[in-house]
mmCIF file of C-alpha atoms and ligand atoms in Angstrom:
data_model
loop_
_atom_site.group_PDB
_atom_site.id
_atom_site.type_symbol
_atom_site.label_atom_id
_atom_site.label_comp_id
_atom_site.label_asym_id
_atom_site.label_seq_id
_atom_site.Cartn_x
_atom_site.Cartn_y
_atom_site.Cartn_z
ATOM 1 C CA UNK A 1 -18.848 -10.540 28.949
ATOM 2 C CA UNK A 2 -15.840 -8.414 28.739
ATOM 3 C CA UNK A 3 -14.189 -7.689 25.575
ATOM 4 C CA UNK A 4 -10.905 -6.319 24.993
ATOM 5 C CA UNK A 5 -9.633 -4.834 21.790
ATOM 6 C CA UNK A 6 -5.848 -4.210 20.935
ATOM 7 C CA UNK A 7 -5.216 -1.960 18.098
ATOM 8 C CA UNK A 8 -2.798 0.424 17.114
ATOM 9 C CA UNK A 9 -6.074 2.818 15.797
ATOM 10 C CA UNK A 10 -7.926 3.139 18.681
ATOM 11 C CA UNK A 11 -10.218 5.778 17.011
ATOM 12 C CA UNK A 12 -11.225 3.477 14.293
ATOM 13 C CA UNK A 13 -13.253 1.506 16.863
ATOM 14 C CA UNK A 14 -14.336 3.843 19.681
ATOM 15 C CA UNK A 15 -17.151 5.501 17.652
ATOM 16 C CA UNK A 16 -18.547 2.630 15.815
ATOM 17 C CA UNK A 17 -18.681 0.604 19.076
ATOM 18 C CA UNK A 18 -20.768 3.236 20.659
ATOM 19 C CA UNK A 19 -23.581 2.866 18.158
ATOM 20 C CA UNK A 20 -26.637 0.993 17.453
ATOM 21 C CA UNK A 21 -27.115 -2.663 19.036
ATOM 22 C CA UNK A 22 -23.718 -2.638 20.345
ATOM 23 C CA UNK A 23 -23.703 0.673 21.943
ATOM 24 C CA UNK A 24 -26.785 -0.121 23.724
ATOM 25 C CA UNK A 25 -25.621 -3.458 24.802
ATOM 26 C CA UNK A 26 -22.715 -1.374 26.423
ATOM 27 C CA UNK A 27 -24.931 1.095 28.273
ATOM 28 C CA UNK A 28 -27.469 -1.521 29.430
ATOM 29 C CA UNK A 29 -24.429 -3.212 31.121
ATOM 30 C CA UNK A 30 -24.686 -6.675 28.812
ATOM 31 C CA UNK A 31 -20.960 -6.188 27.570
ATOM 32 C CA UNK A 32 -18.090 -3.978 28.624
ATOM 33 C CA UNK A 33 -15.817 -2.973 25.727
ATOM 34 C CA UNK A 34 -12.180 -1.803 26.338
ATOM 35 C CA UNK A 35 -9.833 -0.492 23.660
ATOM 36 C CA UNK A 36 -5.980 -0.711 24.120
ATOM 37 C CA UNK A 37 -3.335 1.234 21.989
ATOM 38 C CA UNK A 38 -0.586 -1.275 21.817
ATOM 39 C CA UNK A 39 1.543 1.723 21.068
ATOM 40 C CA UNK A 40 1.068 2.472 24.780
ATOM 41 C CA UNK A 41 3.123 -0.896 25.348
ATOM 42 C CA UNK A 42 6.180 -0.038 23.496
ATOM 43 C CA UNK A 43 9.409 1.005 25.349
ATOM 44 C CA UNK A 44 11.702 3.001 23.162
ATOM 45 C CA UNK A 45 11.403 6.894 22.546
ATOM 46 C CA UNK A 46 9.766 6.413 19.149
ATOM 47 C CA UNK A 47 7.109 4.234 20.507
ATOM 48 C CA UNK A 48 7.914 1.455 17.883
ATOM 49 C CA UNK A 49 5.920 -1.468 17.460
ATOM 50 C CA UNK A 50 6.717 -2.538 13.618
ATOM 51 C CA UNK A 51 10.018 -3.687 12.110
ATOM 52 C CA UNK A 52 11.883 -5.120 8.930
ATOM 53 C CA UNK A 53 11.047 -8.832 8.409
ATOM 54 C CA UNK A 54 13.942 -10.990 9.076
ATOM 55 C CA UNK A 55 15.038 -12.539 5.540
ATOM 56 C CA UNK A 56 14.287 -9.377 3.628
ATOM 57 C CA UNK A 57 11.428 -8.738 1.399
ATOM 58 C CA UNK A 58 8.852 -5.784 1.758
ATOM 59 C CA UNK A 59 6.751 -4.725 4.301
ATOM 60 C CA UNK A 60 6.661 -4.273 7.942
ATOM 61 C CA UNK A 61 6.138 -7.001 10.995
ATOM 62 C CA UNK A 62 4.428 -6.155 14.224
ATOM 63 C CA UNK A 63 7.066 -6.462 17.025
ATOM 64 C CA UNK A 64 6.238 -9.087 19.519
ATOM 65 C CA UNK A 65 7.355 -7.286 22.799
ATOM 66 C CA UNK A 66 4.361 -4.824 22.848
ATOM 67 C CA UNK A 67 1.555 -7.462 21.761
ATOM 68 C CA UNK A 68 2.880 -9.719 24.524
ATOM 69 C CA UNK A 69 2.871 -6.733 27.098
ATOM 70 C CA UNK A 70 -0.294 -5.603 25.961
ATOM 71 C CA UNK A 71 -2.196 -9.001 26.503
ATOM 72 C CA UNK A 72 -0.368 -9.577 29.795
ATOM 73 C CA UNK A 73 -1.467 -6.281 31.062
ATOM 74 C CA UNK A 74 -4.857 -7.437 29.997
ATOM 75 C CA UNK A 75 -4.742 -10.431 31.531
ATOM 76 C CA UNK A 76 -3.657 -8.870 35.028
ATOM 77 C CA UNK A 77 -6.400 -6.187 34.744
ATOM 78 C CA UNK A 78 -9.059 -9.320 34.193
ATOM 79 C CA UNK A 79 -7.272 -10.989 37.103
ATOM 80 C CA UNK A 80 -7.481 -7.859 39.350
ATOM 81 C CA UNK A 81 -11.109 -7.194 38.356
ATOM 82 C CA UNK A 82 -12.827 -10.702 38.421
ATOM 83 C CA UNK A 83 -10.174 -13.224 39.827
ATOM 84 C CA UNK A 84 -7.707 -15.587 38.442
ATOM 85 C CA UNK A 85 -10.152 -18.168 36.927
ATOM 86 C CA UNK A 86 -11.393 -15.469 34.682
ATOM 87 C CA UNK A 87 -7.843 -13.913 33.640
ATOM 88 C CA UNK A 88 -6.725 -17.585 32.758
ATOM 89 C CA UNK A 89 -9.999 -18.368 30.683
ATOM 90 C CA UNK A 90 -9.641 -15.238 28.640
ATOM 91 C CA UNK A 91 -9.649 -16.144 25.168
ATOM 92 C CA UNK A 92 -7.212 -14.338 23.213
ATOM 93 C CA UNK A 93 -8.270 -14.188 19.059
ATOM 94 C CA UNK A 94 -5.639 -12.598 16.171
ATOM 95 C CA UNK A 95 -7.681 -10.954 13.540
ATOM 96 C CA UNK A 96 -5.486 -12.091 10.217
ATOM 97 C CA UNK A 97 -6.178 -13.202 6.691
ATOM 98 C CA UNK A 98 -4.610 -16.644 7.777
ATOM 99 C CA UNK A 99 -7.350 -17.222 10.056
ATOM 100 C CA UNK A 100 -10.297 -19.415 10.091
ATOM 101 C CA UNK A 101 -13.415 -17.755 8.439
ATOM 102 C CA UNK A 102 -15.680 -16.422 10.542
ATOM 103 C CA UNK A 103 -18.845 -18.177 10.740
ATOM 104 C CA UNK A 104 -22.199 -18.000 12.527
ATOM 105 C CA UNK A 105 -21.223 -21.257 14.599
ATOM 106 C CA UNK A 106 -17.872 -19.758 15.460
ATOM 107 C CA UNK A 107 -19.589 -16.575 16.738
ATOM 108 C CA UNK A 108 -21.676 -18.466 18.914
ATOM 109 C CA UNK A 109 -18.471 -20.185 20.259
ATOM 110 C CA UNK A 110 -16.973 -16.670 21.112
ATOM 111 C CA UNK A 111 -20.286 -15.857 22.881
ATOM 112 C CA UNK A 112 -19.839 -18.204 25.245
ATOM 113 C CA UNK A 113 -16.828 -16.775 26.691
ATOM 114 C CA UNK A 114 -16.546 -14.422 29.699
ATOM 115 C CA UNK A 115 -13.491 -12.411 28.385
ATOM 116 C CA UNK A 116 -12.276 -12.139 24.611
ATOM 117 C CA UNK A 117 -9.264 -10.139 23.721
ATOM 118 C CA UNK A 118 -9.356 -9.331 20.012
ATOM 119 C CA UNK A 119 -5.799 -8.479 18.716
ATOM 120 C CA UNK A 120 -5.861 -6.292 15.430
ATOM 121 C CA UNK A 121 -2.859 -6.934 13.200
ATOM 122 C CA UNK A 122 -1.725 -4.384 10.809
ATOM 123 C CA UNK A 123 1.244 -4.027 8.137
ATOM 124 C CA UNK A 124 2.277 -7.294 6.583
ATOM 125 C CA UNK A 125 1.546 -9.405 9.653
ATOM 126 C CA UNK A 126 2.792 -10.268 13.382
ATOM 127 C CA UNK A 127 5.806 -11.946 14.675
ATOM 128 C CA UNK A 128 5.147 -15.575 14.308
ATOM 129 C CA UNK A 129 5.858 -16.195 18.033
ATOM 130 C CA UNK A 130 2.694 -13.714 18.656
ATOM 131 C CA UNK A 131 0.521 -16.545 17.311
ATOM 132 C CA UNK A 132 2.389 -19.662 18.517
ATOM 133 C CA UNK A 133 2.689 -18.654 22.244
ATOM 134 C CA UNK A 134 0.207 -15.677 22.666
ATOM 135 C CA UNK A 135 -3.099 -16.431 20.829
ATOM 136 C CA UNK A 136 -5.433 -19.215 21.222
ATOM 137 C CA UNK A 137 -7.004 -18.695 17.639
ATOM 138 C CA UNK A 138 -6.728 -16.892 14.397
ATOM 139 C CA UNK A 139 -9.904 -15.584 12.791
ATOM 140 C CA UNK A 140 -10.200 -14.058 8.949
ATOM 141 C CA UNK A 141 -14.010 -12.346 8.262
ATOM 142 C CA UNK A 142 -13.545 -13.537 4.380
ATOM 143 C CA UNK A 143 -11.230 -13.756 1.402
ATOM 144 C CA UNK A 144 -10.654 -10.277 0.505
ATOM 145 C CA UNK A 145 -7.710 -7.874 1.331
ATOM 146 C CA UNK A 146 -8.376 -5.091 4.264
ATOM 147 C CA UNK A 147 -5.424 -3.033 5.713
ATOM 148 C CA UNK A 148 -6.000 -4.210 9.035
ATOM 149 C CA UNK A 149 -7.934 -6.370 11.720
ATOM 150 C CA UNK A 150 -9.895 -3.365 12.948
ATOM 151 C CA UNK A 151 -13.088 -3.725 10.709
ATOM 152 C CA UNK A 152 -12.763 -7.577 11.482
ATOM 153 C CA UNK A 153 -12.498 -6.937 14.971
ATOM 154 C CA UNK A 154 -15.700 -4.968 14.963
ATOM 155 C CA UNK A 155 -17.547 -7.281 12.901
ATOM 156 C CA UNK A 156 -16.871 -10.184 15.668
ATOM 157 C CA UNK A 157 -17.816 -7.669 18.426
ATOM 158 C CA UNK A 158 -20.878 -6.973 16.335
ATOM 159 C CA UNK A 159 -22.127 -10.443 15.583
ATOM 160 C CA UNK A 160 -21.068 -11.730 19.313
ATOM 161 C CA UNK A 161 -22.701 -8.813 21.428
ATOM 162 C CA UNK A 162 -25.885 -9.352 19.495
ATOM 163 C CA UNK A 163 -26.267 -13.049 20.782
ATOM 164 C CA UNK A 164 -25.735 -11.866 24.358
ATOM 165 C CA UNK A 165 -28.774 -12.242 26.680
ATOM 166 C CA UNK A 166 -30.662 -8.734 26.899
ATOM 167 C CA UNK A 167 -28.537 -7.333 23.616
ATOM 168 C CA UNK A 168 -31.349 -7.367 21.217
ATOM 169 C CA UNK A 169 -34.880 -6.480 21.789
ATOM 170 C CA UNK A 170 -36.911 -9.915 21.443
ATOM 171 C CA UNK A 171 -35.193 -13.674 21.100
ATOM 172 C CA UNK A 172 -37.374 -14.112 18.025
ATOM 173 C CA UNK A 173 -35.097 -12.086 15.627
ATOM 174 C CA UNK A 174 -32.162 -13.941 16.598
ATOM 175 C CA UNK A 175 -34.278 -17.231 16.116
ATOM 176 C CA UNK A 176 -35.355 -16.197 12.719
ATOM 177 C CA UNK A 177 -31.710 -14.950 11.697
ATOM 178 C CA UNK A 178 -31.200 -16.410 8.280
ATOM 179 C CA UNK A 179 -27.904 -18.028 9.252
ATOM 180 C CA UNK A 180 -29.438 -19.631 11.668
ATOM 181 C CA UNK A 181 -32.307 -21.459 9.873
ATOM 182 C CA UNK A 182 -29.402 -21.978 7.015
ATOM 183 C CA UNK A 183 -31.579 -20.067 4.232
ATOM 184 C CA UNK A 184 -31.464 -16.804 3.347
ATOM 185 C CA UNK A 185 -34.315 -14.173 4.330
ATOM 186 C CA UNK A 186 -37.474 -13.646 2.374
ATOM 187 C CA UNK A 187 -38.331 -9.935 0.850
ATOM 188 C CA UNK A 188 -39.536 -7.513 3.541
ATOM 189 C CA UNK A 189 -42.163 -5.031 2.774
ATOM 190 C CA UNK A 190 -43.440 -1.987 4.721
ATOM 191 C CA UNK A 191 -45.983 0.820 4.202
ATOM 192 C CA UNK A 192 -47.049 2.232 1.691
ATOM 193 C CA UNK A 193 -48.887 -0.559 0.094
ATOM 194 C CA UNK A 194 -47.997 1.026 -3.454
ATOM 195 C CA UNK A 195 -45.100 3.211 -4.083
ATOM 196 C CA UNK A 196 -44.118 4.830 -7.397
ATOM 197 C CA UNK A 197 -46.295 2.148 -8.981
ATOM 198 C CA UNK A 198 -44.955 -0.999 -7.173
ATOM 199 C CA UNK A 199 -47.454 -2.954 -5.228
ATOM 200 C CA UNK A 200 -46.498 -4.948 -2.079
ATOM 201 C CA UNK A 201 -47.308 -8.635 -3.012
ATOM 202 C CA UNK A 202 -51.215 -8.917 -2.751
ATOM 203 C CA UNK A 203 -50.537 -12.216 -0.644
ATOM 204 C CA UNK A 204 -49.106 -10.034 2.480
ATOM 205 C CA UNK A 205 -51.988 -8.074 2.583
ATOM 206 C CA UNK A 206 -54.290 -10.738 2.685
ATOM 207 C CA UNK A 207 -54.247 -11.423 6.229
ATOM 208 C CA UNK A 208 -54.062 -15.283 5.400
ATOM 209 C CA UNK A 209 -51.292 -15.994 7.868
ATOM 210 C CA UNK A 210 -50.865 -20.058 6.282
ATOM 211 C CA UNK A 211 -50.624 -18.357 2.915
ATOM 212 C CA UNK A 212 -48.065 -15.854 4.037
ATOM 213 C CA UNK A 213 -45.786 -18.332 5.861
ATOM 214 C CA UNK A 214 -45.991 -20.282 2.595
ATOM 215 C CA UNK A 215 -45.105 -17.443 0.267
ATOM 216 C CA UNK A 216 -42.241 -16.395 2.439
ATOM 217 C CA UNK A 217 -40.672 -20.016 2.625
ATOM 218 C CA UNK A 218 -40.870 -20.677 -0.996
ATOM 219 C CA UNK A 219 -39.233 -17.174 -1.380
ATOM 220 C CA UNK A 220 -36.391 -17.995 1.040
ATOM 221 C CA UNK A 221 -35.940 -21.343 -0.755
ATOM 222 C CA UNK A 222 -35.706 -19.588 -4.184
ATOM 223 C CA UNK A 223 -33.530 -17.145 -3.376
ATOM 224 C CA UNK A 224 -31.315 -19.469 -1.716
ATOM 225 C CA UNK A 225 -31.351 -21.482 -4.697
ATOM 226 C CA UNK A 226 -30.465 -18.348 -7.009
ATOM 227 C CA UNK A 227 -28.049 -16.770 -4.698
ATOM 228 C CA UNK A 228 -26.389 -19.364 -2.116
ATOM 229 C CA UNK A 229 -26.520 -22.681 -3.811
ATOM 230 C CA UNK A 230 -24.067 -23.764 -1.134
ATOM 231 C CA UNK A 231 -26.478 -23.210 1.617
ATOM 232 C CA UNK A 232 -29.059 -25.293 -0.115
ATOM 233 C CA UNK A 233 -27.139 -27.763 -0.480
ATOM 234 C CA UNK A 234 -26.369 -27.917 3.381
ATOM 235 C CA UNK A 235 -30.038 -27.346 4.361
ATOM 236 C CA UNK A 236 -32.124 -30.064 5.510
ATOM 237 C CA UNK A 237 -35.381 -29.716 3.721
ATOM 238 C CA UNK A 238 -38.695 -30.824 4.533
ATOM 239 C CA UNK A 239 -41.213 -32.385 2.268
ATOM 240 C CA UNK A 240 -42.852 -29.413 2.161
ATOM 241 C CA UNK A 241 -39.974 -27.061 1.412
ATOM 242 C CA UNK A 242 -39.246 -29.636 -1.796
ATOM 243 C CA UNK A 243 -42.611 -29.266 -2.965
ATOM 244 C CA UNK A 244 -42.705 -25.477 -2.478
ATOM 245 C CA UNK A 245 -39.612 -25.569 -4.590
ATOM 246 C CA UNK A 246 -41.033 -27.121 -7.216
ATOM 247 C CA UNK A 247 -43.773 -24.823 -7.594
ATOM 248 C CA UNK A 248 -43.700 -22.683 -10.888
ATOM 249 C CA UNK A 249 -45.431 -19.506 -10.071
ATOM 250 C CA UNK A 250 -45.651 -17.085 -7.235
HETATM 251 C C1 9D3 B 1 -1.534 -7.573 0.549
HETATM 252 C C2 9D3 B 1 -0.738 -8.149 1.715
HETATM 253 N N1 9D3 B 1 -1.109 -9.456 1.925
HETATM 254 C C3 9D3 B 1 -0.255 -10.471 0.963
HETATM 255 C C4 9D3 B 1 1.599 -10.216 1.415
HETATM 256 C C5 9D3 B 1 -0.984 -9.874 3.278
HETATM 257 C C6 9D3 B 1 -1.976 -8.912 4.182
HETATM 258 C C7 9D3 B 1 -1.232 -8.598 5.530
HETATM 259 C C8 9D3 B 1 -2.346 -7.993 6.151
HETATM 260 C C9 9D3 B 1 -3.166 -8.986 3.708
HETATM 261 C C10 9D3 B 1 -3.680 -7.944 4.728
HETATM 262 C C11 9D3 B 1 -3.442 -7.803 5.654
HETATM 263 C C12 9D3 B 1 -4.237 -6.866 6.641
HETATM 264 N N2 9D3 B 1 -5.719 -7.687 6.920
HETATM 265 C C13 9D3 B 1 -6.017 -8.087 8.304
HETATM 266 O O1 9D3 B 1 -5.348 -7.818 9.033
HETATM 267 C C14 9D3 B 1 -7.176 -8.944 8.403
HETATM 268 C C15 9D3 B 1 -8.120 -9.392 7.416
HETATM 269 C C16 9D3 B 1 -8.187 -9.032 6.096
HETATM 270 O O2 9D3 B 1 -7.471 -8.439 5.458
HETATM 271 N N3 9D3 B 1 -9.497 -9.812 5.596
HETATM 272 C C17 9D3 B 1 -10.228 -10.253 6.255
HETATM 273 N N4 9D3 B 1 -10.119 -10.785 7.367
HETATM 274 C C18 9D3 B 1 -8.993 -10.066 7.926
HETATM 275 S S1 9D3 B 1 -8.703 -10.241 9.639
HETATM 276 C C19 9D3 B 1 -7.512 -9.272 9.719
#
């Protein structure tokens, strides 16, 4: 997969995307990530990318010309490197608080694309003609106010890249992922077995794999009930799950 990120603040992404699982996926050729400075597509001497809103009001709006020309340049690049089909199929996403909220299902859909183009908005928003004529979809990462689309774009890249074949060590950790199973994760422990007087639950040291499995499942169910009742409502529970949830102790 090729990911192109369009931003006014390339340095916000360059370092972080070289680290961790995403950085290793880039090194292993699982994904290519290219960061483009929207300012490079401004024409005037001051390289202006924003302007006052028509109709008045506070804040600034991102001008359409640099964004249209940046996406067109990226599409040409994709075409030159991989052919017309790929250029036409590139999926253009605007990161915006008005977008559809990112879910694992949406991440899976994005992971199926060959080329993603992520546009990071900044200021109060972007000219609506960009949304209507340039962008395939708008995505938000949740209902809180950030200062721009850069951190949301990094969240999308991270979530998508770890689904690509070869990005994560073994398939099991993806299979087990809480949002794939629909429940939140059970508590994890590692050595030492006692730390500052606090013991690791005895069942985990018992070597009884069936008991461990039941304990973990019960913990996942209870925690989900306590912290994310919305998830438990959607989960499709087995009769064993209902019995585990009803158990009082442990
Ligand atoms: C406080 C200003 N807001 C009300 C008038 C509008 C607004 C515009 C632009 C609020 C935030 C932003 C910048 N944020 C993003 O571009 C953004 C974002 C976010 O703030 N939260 C969650 N997901 C995203 S994706 C892009």
